[in-house]
Tab-separated table of C-alpha atoms and ligand atoms in Angstrom:
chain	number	residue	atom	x	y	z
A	292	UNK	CA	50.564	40.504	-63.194
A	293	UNK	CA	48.513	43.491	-64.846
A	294	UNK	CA	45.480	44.512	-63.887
A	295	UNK	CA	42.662	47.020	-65.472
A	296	UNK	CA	40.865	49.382	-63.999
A	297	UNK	CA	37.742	50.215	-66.197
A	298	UNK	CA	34.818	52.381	-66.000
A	299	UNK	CA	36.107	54.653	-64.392
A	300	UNK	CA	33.508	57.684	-64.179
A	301	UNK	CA	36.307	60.480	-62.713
A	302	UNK	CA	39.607	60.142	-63.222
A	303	UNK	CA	42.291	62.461	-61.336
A	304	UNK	CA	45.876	62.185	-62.949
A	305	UNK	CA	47.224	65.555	-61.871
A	306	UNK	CA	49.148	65.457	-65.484
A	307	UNK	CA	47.622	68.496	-66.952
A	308	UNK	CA	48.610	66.583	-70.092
A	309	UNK	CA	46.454	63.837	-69.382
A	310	UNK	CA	42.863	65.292	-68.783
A	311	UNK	CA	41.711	68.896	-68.051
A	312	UNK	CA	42.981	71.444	-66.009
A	313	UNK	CA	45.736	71.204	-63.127
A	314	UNK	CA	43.988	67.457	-61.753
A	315	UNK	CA	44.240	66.383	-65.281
A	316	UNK	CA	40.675	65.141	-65.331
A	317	UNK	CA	39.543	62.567	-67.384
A	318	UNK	CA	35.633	60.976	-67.720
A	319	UNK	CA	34.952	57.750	-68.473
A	320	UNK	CA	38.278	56.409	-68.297
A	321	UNK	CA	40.767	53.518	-67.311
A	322	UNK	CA	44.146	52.821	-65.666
A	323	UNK	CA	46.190	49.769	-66.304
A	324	UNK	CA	49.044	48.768	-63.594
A	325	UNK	CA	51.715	46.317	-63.704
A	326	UNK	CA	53.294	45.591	-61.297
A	327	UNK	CA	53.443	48.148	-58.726
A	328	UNK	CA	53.658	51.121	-61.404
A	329	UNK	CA	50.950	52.503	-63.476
A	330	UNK	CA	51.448	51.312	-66.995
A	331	UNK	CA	48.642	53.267	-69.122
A	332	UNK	CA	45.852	55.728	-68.609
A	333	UNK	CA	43.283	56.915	-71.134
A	334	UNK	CA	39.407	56.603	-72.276
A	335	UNK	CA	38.069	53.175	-71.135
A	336	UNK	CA	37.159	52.376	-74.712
A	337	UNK	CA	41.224	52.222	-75.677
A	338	UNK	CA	42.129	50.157	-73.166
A	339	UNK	CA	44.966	47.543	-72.971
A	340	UNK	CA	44.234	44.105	-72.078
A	341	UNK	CA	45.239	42.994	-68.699
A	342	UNK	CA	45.530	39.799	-66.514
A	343	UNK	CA	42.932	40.811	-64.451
A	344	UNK	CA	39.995	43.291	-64.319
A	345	UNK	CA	38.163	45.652	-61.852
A	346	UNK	CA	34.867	47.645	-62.924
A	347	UNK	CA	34.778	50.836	-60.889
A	348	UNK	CA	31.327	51.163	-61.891
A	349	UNK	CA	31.300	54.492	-62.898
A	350	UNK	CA	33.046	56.066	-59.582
A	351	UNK	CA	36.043	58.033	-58.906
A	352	UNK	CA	39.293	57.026	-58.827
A	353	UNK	CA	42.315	59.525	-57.579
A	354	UNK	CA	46.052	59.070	-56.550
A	355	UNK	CA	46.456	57.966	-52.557
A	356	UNK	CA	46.817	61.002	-50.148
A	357	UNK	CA	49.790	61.839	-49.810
A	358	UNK	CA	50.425	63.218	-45.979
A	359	UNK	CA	53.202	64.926	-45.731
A	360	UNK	CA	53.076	65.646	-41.814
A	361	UNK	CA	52.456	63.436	-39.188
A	362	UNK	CA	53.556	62.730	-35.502
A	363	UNK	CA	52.607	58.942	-35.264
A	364	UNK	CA	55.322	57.806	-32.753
A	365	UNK	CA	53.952	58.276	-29.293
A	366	UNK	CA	52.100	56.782	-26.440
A	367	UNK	CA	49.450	57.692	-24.457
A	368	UNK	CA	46.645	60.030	-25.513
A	369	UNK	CA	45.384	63.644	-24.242
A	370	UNK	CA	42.105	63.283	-24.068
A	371	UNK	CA	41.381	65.197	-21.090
A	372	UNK	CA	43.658	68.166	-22.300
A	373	UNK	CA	41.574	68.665	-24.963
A	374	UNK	CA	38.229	67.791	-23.211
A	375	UNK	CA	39.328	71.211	-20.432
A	376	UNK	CA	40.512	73.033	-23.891
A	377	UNK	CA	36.896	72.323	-25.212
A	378	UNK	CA	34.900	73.219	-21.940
A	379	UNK	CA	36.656	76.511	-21.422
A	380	UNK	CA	38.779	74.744	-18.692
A	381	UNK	CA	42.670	75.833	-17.855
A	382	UNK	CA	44.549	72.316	-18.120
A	383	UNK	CA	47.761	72.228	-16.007
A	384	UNK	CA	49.353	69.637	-17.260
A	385	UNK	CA	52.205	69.578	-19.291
A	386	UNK	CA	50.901	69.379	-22.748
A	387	UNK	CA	53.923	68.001	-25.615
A	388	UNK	CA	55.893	67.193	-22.346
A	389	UNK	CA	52.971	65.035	-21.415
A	390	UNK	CA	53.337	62.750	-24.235
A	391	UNK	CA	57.183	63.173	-24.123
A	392	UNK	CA	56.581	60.917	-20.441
A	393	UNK	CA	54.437	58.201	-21.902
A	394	UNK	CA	56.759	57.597	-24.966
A	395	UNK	CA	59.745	57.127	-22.843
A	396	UNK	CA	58.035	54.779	-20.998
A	397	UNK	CA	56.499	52.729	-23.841
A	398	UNK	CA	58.398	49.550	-25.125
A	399	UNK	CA	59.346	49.443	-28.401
A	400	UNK	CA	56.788	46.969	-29.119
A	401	UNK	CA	53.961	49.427	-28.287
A	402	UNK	CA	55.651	52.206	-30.205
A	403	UNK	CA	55.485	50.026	-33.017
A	404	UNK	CA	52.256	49.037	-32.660
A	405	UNK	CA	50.910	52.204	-32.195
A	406	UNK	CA	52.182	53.315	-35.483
A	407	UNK	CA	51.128	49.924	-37.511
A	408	UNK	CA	47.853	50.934	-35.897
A	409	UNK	CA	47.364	54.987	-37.231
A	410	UNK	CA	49.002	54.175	-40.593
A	411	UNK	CA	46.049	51.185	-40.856
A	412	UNK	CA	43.944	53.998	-39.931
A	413	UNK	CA	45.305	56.100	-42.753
A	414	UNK	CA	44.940	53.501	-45.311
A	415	UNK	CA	40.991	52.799	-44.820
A	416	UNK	CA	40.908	56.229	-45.903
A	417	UNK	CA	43.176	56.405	-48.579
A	418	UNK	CA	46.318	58.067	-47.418
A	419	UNK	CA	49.253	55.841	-49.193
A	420	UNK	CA	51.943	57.479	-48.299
A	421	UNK	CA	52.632	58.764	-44.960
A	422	UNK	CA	55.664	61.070	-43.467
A	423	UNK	CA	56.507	60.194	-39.726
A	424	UNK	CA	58.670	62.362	-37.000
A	425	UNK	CA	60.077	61.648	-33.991
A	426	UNK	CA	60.019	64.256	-31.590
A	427	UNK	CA	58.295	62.681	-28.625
A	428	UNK	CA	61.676	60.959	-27.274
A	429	UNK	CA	63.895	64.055	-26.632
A	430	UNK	CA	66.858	61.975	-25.295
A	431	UNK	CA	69.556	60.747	-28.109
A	432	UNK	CA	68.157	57.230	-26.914
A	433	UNK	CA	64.747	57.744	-27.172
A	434	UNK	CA	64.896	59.937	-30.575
A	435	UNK	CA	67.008	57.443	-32.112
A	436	UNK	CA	64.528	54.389	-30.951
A	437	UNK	CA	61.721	56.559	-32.510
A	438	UNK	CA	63.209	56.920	-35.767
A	439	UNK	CA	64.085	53.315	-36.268
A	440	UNK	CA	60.708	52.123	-35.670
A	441	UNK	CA	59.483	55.001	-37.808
A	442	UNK	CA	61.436	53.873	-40.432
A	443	UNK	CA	60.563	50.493	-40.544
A	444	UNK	CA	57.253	51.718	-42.205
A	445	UNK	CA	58.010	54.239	-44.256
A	446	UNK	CA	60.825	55.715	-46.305
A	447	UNK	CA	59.658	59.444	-45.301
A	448	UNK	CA	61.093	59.782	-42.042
A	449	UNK	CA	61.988	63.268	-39.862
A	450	UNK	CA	64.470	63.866	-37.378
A	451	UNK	CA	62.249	66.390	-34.975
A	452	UNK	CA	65.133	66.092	-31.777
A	453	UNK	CA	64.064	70.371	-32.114
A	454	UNK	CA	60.088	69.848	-31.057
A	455	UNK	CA	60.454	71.370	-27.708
A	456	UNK	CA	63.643	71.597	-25.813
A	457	UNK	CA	64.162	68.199	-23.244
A	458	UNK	CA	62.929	68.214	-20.118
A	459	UNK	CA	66.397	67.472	-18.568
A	460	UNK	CA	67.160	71.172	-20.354
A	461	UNK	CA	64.563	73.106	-19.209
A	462	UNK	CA	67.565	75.762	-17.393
A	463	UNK	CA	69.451	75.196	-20.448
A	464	UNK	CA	68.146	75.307	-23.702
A	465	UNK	CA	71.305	75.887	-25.814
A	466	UNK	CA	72.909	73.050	-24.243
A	467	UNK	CA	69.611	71.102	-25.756
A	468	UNK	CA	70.195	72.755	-28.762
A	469	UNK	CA	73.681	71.511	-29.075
A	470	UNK	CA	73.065	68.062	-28.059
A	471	UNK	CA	69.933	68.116	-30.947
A	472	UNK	CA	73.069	69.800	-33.383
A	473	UNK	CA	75.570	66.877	-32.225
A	474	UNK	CA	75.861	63.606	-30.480
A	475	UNK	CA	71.199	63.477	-31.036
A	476	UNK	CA	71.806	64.337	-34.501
A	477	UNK	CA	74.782	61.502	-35.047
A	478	UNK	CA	72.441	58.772	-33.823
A	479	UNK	CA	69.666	59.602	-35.573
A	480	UNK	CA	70.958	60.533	-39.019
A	481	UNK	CA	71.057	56.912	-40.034
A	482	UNK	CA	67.271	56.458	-39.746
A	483	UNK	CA	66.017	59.670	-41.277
A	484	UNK	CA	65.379	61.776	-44.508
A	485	UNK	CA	64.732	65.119	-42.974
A	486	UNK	CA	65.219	67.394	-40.194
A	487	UNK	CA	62.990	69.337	-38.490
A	488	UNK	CA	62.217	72.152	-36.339
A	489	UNK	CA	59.777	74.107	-34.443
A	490	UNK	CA	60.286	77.424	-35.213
A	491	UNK	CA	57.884	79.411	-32.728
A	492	UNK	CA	57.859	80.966	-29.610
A	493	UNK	CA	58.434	79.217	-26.473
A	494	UNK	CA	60.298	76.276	-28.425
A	495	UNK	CA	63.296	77.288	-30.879
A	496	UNK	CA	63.992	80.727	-32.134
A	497	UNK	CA	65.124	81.257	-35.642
A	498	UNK	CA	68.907	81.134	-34.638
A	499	UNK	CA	68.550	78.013	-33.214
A	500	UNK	CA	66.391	76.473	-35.750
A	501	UNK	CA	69.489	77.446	-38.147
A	502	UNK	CA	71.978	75.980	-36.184
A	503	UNK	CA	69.550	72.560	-35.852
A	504	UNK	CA	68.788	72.442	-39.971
A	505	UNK	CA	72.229	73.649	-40.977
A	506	UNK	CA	73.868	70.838	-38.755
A	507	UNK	CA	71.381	68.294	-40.170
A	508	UNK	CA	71.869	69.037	-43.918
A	509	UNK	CA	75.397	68.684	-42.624
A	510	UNK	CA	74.628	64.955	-41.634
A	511	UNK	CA	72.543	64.664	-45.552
A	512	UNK	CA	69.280	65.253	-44.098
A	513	UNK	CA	66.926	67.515	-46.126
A	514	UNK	CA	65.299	70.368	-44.055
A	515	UNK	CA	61.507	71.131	-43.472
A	516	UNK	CA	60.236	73.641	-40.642
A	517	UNK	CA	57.219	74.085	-38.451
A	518	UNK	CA	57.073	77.287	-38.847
A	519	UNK	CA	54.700	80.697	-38.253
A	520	UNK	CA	51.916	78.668	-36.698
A	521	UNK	CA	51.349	80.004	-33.422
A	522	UNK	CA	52.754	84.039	-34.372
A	523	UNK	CA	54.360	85.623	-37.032
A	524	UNK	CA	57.942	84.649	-36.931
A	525	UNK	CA	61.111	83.987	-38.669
A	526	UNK	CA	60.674	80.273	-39.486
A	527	UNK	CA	58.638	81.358	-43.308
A	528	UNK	CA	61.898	83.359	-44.350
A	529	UNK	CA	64.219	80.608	-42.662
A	530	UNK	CA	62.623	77.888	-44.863
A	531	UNK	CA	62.667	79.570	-48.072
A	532	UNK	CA	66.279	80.750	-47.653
A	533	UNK	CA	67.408	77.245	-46.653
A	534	UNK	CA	65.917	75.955	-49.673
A	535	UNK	CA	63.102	73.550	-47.011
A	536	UNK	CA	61.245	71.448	-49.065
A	537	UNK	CA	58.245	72.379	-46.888
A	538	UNK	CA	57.312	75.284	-44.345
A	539	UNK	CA	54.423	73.744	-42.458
A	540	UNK	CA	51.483	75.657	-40.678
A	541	UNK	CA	51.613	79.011	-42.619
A	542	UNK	CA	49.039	79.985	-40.393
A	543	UNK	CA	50.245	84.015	-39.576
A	544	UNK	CA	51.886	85.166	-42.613
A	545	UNK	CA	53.109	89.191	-43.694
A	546	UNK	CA	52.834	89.871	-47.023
A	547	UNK	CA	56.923	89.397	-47.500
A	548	UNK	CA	56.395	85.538	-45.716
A	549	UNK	CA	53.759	84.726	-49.005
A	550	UNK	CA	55.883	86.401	-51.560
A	551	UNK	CA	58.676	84.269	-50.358
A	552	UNK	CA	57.000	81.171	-50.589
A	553	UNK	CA	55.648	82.618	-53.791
A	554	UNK	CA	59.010	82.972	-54.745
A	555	UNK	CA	60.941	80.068	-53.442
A	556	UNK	CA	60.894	76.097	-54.186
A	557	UNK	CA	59.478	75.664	-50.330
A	558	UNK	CA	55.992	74.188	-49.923
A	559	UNK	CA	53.152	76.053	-47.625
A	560	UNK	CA	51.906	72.694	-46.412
A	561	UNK	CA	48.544	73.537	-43.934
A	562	UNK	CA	47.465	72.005	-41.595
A	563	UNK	CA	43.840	72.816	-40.210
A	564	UNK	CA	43.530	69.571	-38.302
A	565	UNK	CA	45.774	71.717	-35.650
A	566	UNK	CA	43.287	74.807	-35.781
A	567	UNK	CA	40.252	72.660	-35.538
A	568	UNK	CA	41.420	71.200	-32.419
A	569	UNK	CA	42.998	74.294	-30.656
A	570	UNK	CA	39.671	76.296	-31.813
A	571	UNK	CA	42.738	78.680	-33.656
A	572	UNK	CA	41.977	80.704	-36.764
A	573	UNK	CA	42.625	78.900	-40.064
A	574	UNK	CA	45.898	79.459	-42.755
A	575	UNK	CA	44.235	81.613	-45.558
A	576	UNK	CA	44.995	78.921	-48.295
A	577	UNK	CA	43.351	81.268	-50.565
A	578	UNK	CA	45.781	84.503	-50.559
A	579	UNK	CA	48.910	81.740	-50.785
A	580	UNK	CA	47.211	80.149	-54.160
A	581	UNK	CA	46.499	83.726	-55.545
A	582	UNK	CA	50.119	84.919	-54.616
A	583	UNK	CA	51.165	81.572	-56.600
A	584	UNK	CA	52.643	79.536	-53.913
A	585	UNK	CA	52.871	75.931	-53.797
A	586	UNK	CA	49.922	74.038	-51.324
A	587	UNK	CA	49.853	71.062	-49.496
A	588	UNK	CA	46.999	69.753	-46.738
A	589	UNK	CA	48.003	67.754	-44.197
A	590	UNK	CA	46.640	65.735	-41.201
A	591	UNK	CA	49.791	66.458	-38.591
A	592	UNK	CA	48.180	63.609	-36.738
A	593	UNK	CA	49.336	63.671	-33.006
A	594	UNK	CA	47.789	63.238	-29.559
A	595	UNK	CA	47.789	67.107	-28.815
A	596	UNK	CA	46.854	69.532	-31.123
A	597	UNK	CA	45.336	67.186	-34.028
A	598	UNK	CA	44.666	63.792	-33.410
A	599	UNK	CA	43.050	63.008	-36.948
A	600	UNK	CA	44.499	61.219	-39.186
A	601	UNK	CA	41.652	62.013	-41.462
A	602	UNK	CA	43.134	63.301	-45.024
A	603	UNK	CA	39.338	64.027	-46.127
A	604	UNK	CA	38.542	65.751	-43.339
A	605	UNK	CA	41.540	67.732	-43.574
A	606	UNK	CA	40.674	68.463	-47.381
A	607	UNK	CA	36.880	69.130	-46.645
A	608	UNK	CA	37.939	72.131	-43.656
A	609	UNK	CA	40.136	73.442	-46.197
A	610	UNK	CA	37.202	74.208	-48.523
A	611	UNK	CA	34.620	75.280	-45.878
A	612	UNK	CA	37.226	77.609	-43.978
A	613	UNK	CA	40.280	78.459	-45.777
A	614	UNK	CA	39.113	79.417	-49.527
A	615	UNK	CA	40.157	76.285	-51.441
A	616	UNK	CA	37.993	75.154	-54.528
A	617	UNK	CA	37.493	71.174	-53.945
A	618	UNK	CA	39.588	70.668	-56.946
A	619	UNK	CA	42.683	72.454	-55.236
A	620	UNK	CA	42.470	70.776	-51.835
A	621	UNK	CA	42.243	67.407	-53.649
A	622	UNK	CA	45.585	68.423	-55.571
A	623	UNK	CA	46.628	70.290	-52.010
A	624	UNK	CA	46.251	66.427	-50.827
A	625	UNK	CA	47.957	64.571	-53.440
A	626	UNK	CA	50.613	66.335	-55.618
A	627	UNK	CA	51.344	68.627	-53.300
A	628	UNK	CA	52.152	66.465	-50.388
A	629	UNK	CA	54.067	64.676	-52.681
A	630	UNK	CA	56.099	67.663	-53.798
A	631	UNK	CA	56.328	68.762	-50.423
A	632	UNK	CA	58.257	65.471	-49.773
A	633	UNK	CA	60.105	66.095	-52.890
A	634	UNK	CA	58.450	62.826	-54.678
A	635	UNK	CA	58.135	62.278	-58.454
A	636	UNK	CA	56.768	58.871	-57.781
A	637	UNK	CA	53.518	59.701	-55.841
A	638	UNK	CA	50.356	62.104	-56.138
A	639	UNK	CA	49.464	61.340	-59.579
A	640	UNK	CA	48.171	58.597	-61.338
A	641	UNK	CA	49.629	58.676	-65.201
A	642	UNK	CA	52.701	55.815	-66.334
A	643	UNK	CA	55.546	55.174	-64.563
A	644	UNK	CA	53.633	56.139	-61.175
A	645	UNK	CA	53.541	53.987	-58.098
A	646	UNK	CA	50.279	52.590	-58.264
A	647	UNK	CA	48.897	54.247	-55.329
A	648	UNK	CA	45.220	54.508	-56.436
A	649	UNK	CA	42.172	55.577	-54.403
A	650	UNK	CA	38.558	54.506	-55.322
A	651	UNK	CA	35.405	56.203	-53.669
A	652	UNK	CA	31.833	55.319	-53.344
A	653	UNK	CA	31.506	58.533	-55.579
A	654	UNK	CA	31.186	59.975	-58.685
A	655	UNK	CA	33.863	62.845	-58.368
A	656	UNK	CA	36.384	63.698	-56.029
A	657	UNK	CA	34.394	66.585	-55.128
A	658	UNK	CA	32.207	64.781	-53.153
A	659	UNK	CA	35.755	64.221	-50.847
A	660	UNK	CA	34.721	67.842	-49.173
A	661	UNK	CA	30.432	67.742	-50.848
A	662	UNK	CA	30.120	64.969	-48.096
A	663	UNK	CA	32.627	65.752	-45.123
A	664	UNK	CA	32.542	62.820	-42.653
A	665	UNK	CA	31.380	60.554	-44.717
A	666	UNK	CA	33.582	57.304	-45.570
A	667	UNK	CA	33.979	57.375	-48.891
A	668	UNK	CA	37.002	55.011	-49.490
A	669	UNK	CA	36.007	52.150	-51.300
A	670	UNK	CA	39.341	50.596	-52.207
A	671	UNK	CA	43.178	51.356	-52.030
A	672	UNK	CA	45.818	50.235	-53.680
A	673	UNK	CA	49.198	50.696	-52.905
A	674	UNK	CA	51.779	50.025	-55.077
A	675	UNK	CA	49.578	47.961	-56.805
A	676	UNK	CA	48.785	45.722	-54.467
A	677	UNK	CA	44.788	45.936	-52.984
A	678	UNK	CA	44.987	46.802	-49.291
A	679	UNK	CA	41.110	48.134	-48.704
B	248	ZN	ZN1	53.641	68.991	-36.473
């Protein structure tokens, strides 16, 4: 079955050879799929015939999000963590460690509905294709569970044994790191595509994030790296020498971290849901674009530090507070999630794509950050199939 896709008002390929400038805009436009792949893409008035037919009406149609970062297998929620963190309270709880409790107690039947649940909430507002950790489990049982029921939703799937060291290890965190290097790694290689670590103070130095990504690409698993979100650190350098397809956070960068990325094939992917929440100082997107790195946005969605899974709200902070132009957080949000996952596939919309397609009550993307809050999705596809 084909389908068409006409009057379309604003068009976002990102093929520059499609449409104008780096979103390879196009105005009154169409998009044909078959299948799940996108077929053709030009001015409506050229159009292929199709099976079927949808009139966008004169709105905008863009590829699906594409978020990168997430932390969607847990349990529980924080709420009155960050309801002290908001009234100026201490909190003595145990934060990540917190979560890390309610997880292991979860069945896997709540795990997994918890997940079917925020990647539902993703797709209302067009995010398509979603990357999911573990992290929360910290045992070799419980990282392991975590990753298969990750992975039984999406193909983007990351090994984070390295989020903070086990409680069991708390006198003994390079025994923690070895068990995250060995038998953890073993039983979790089978379900994931990356490995992770949080490179930061008060979790894993960059020695042990080494030993953790080196050990993992080992096992086949790409690396990726929270890193330099809390403090300047060595997690930037770590990424870019490692050849990470993303360093994630970026927030405190020196001028030799941002020629590196510059430099390198790694990603900067922010993430100012995280900053938002912890009332932190934004990532300066704007001096990593001008030094000519690479840009992603992301929602890291989790129950502590940035429980949105909201891609345009994500993309409409990045405007207001870190120096993007709309047209580079909407690119931030699509192609380069998708190259920080390493994807050809995703984050644009020209042939041979999966038909991931977005459709707002809008007349240009712009309005994605012009109208922050508002719900904007009008329709989804993914891969080709209408699932909003
Ligand atoms: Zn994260």
């Amino acid at each position: 079955m084909s389908l068409l896709i006409g009057n379309i008002g604003s068009l976002v390929t990102n093929d520059p050879a499609l449409g104008d400038g780096p979103l390879g805009l196009l105005s009154d436009a169409a998009v044909v799929v078959d299948g799940d792949t996108v077929a053709w893409v030009g001015p409506a008035g050229k159009a292929p015939a199709a099976d079927g037919s949808v009139d966008a009406a004169g709105r905008a149609l863009l590829p699906g999000f594409v978020d990168s970062h997430s932390h969607l297998v847990f349990a529980g929620d924080r709420t009155a963590e960050f309801n002290a963190r908001m009234s100026g309270r201490a909190y003595e709880a145990g934060g990540i460690r917190t979560t890390v409790a309610a997880t292991r107690a979860a069945s896997d039947a709540e795990l997994n509905a918890n997940v079917t649940r925020y990647l539902a909430e993703m797709l209302r507002q067009g995010t398509t294709t979603v990357e999911v950790k573990s992290g929360y489990g910290l045992s070799t049982v419980d990282e392991a569970r975590s990753l298969r029921i990750a992975a039984g939703h999406t193909q983007e799937t990351t090994y984070l044994g390295a989020h903070v060291v086990g409680p069991e290890f708390a006198d003994d965190p390079a025994g923690y790191v070895d068990l995250v290097a060995g038998e953890m790694l073993e039983a979790c290689a089978p379900y994931a595509r990356w490995v992770d670590v949080f490179c930061e103070r008060g979790a894993f130095d960059g020695d042990q994030a080494r030993a953790v990504l080196t050990a993992g690409a080992a096992k086949g698993l790409q690396p990726r790296i929270h890193a330099n979100q809390l403090s300047h650190g060595p997690g930037v350098q770590l990424a870019v020498e490692l050849g990470a397809a993303s360093a994630d956070h970026c927030t405190h960068l020196t001028d030799r971290d941002v020629a590196a990325l510059a430099d390198g094939t790694t990603v900067a992917t922010l993430l100012p849901g995280a900053e938002f929440s912890t009332r932190a100082p934004y990532p300066d997107a704007r001096r990593l674009l001008d030094a000519g790195a690479r840009v992603a946005l992301s929602t890291d969605c989790n129950p502590g530090s940035s429980f949105t899974s909201s891609m345009p709200f994500c993309l409409a902070v990045a405007v207001r507070e870190m120096g993007m132009t709309p047209d580079e957080a909407v690119h931030a949000a699509t192609a380069g999630g998708a190259l920080a996952l390493r994807r050809t596939d995703v984050g644009r919309i020209s042939p041979g794509a999966r038909a991931d397609l977005h459709l707002l009550d809008a007349p240009s993307h712009v309005h994605l950050a012009y109208r922050p809050g508002v719900p904007l999705t009008a329709a989804v596809w993914q891969g080709g199939v209408r699932k909003v």
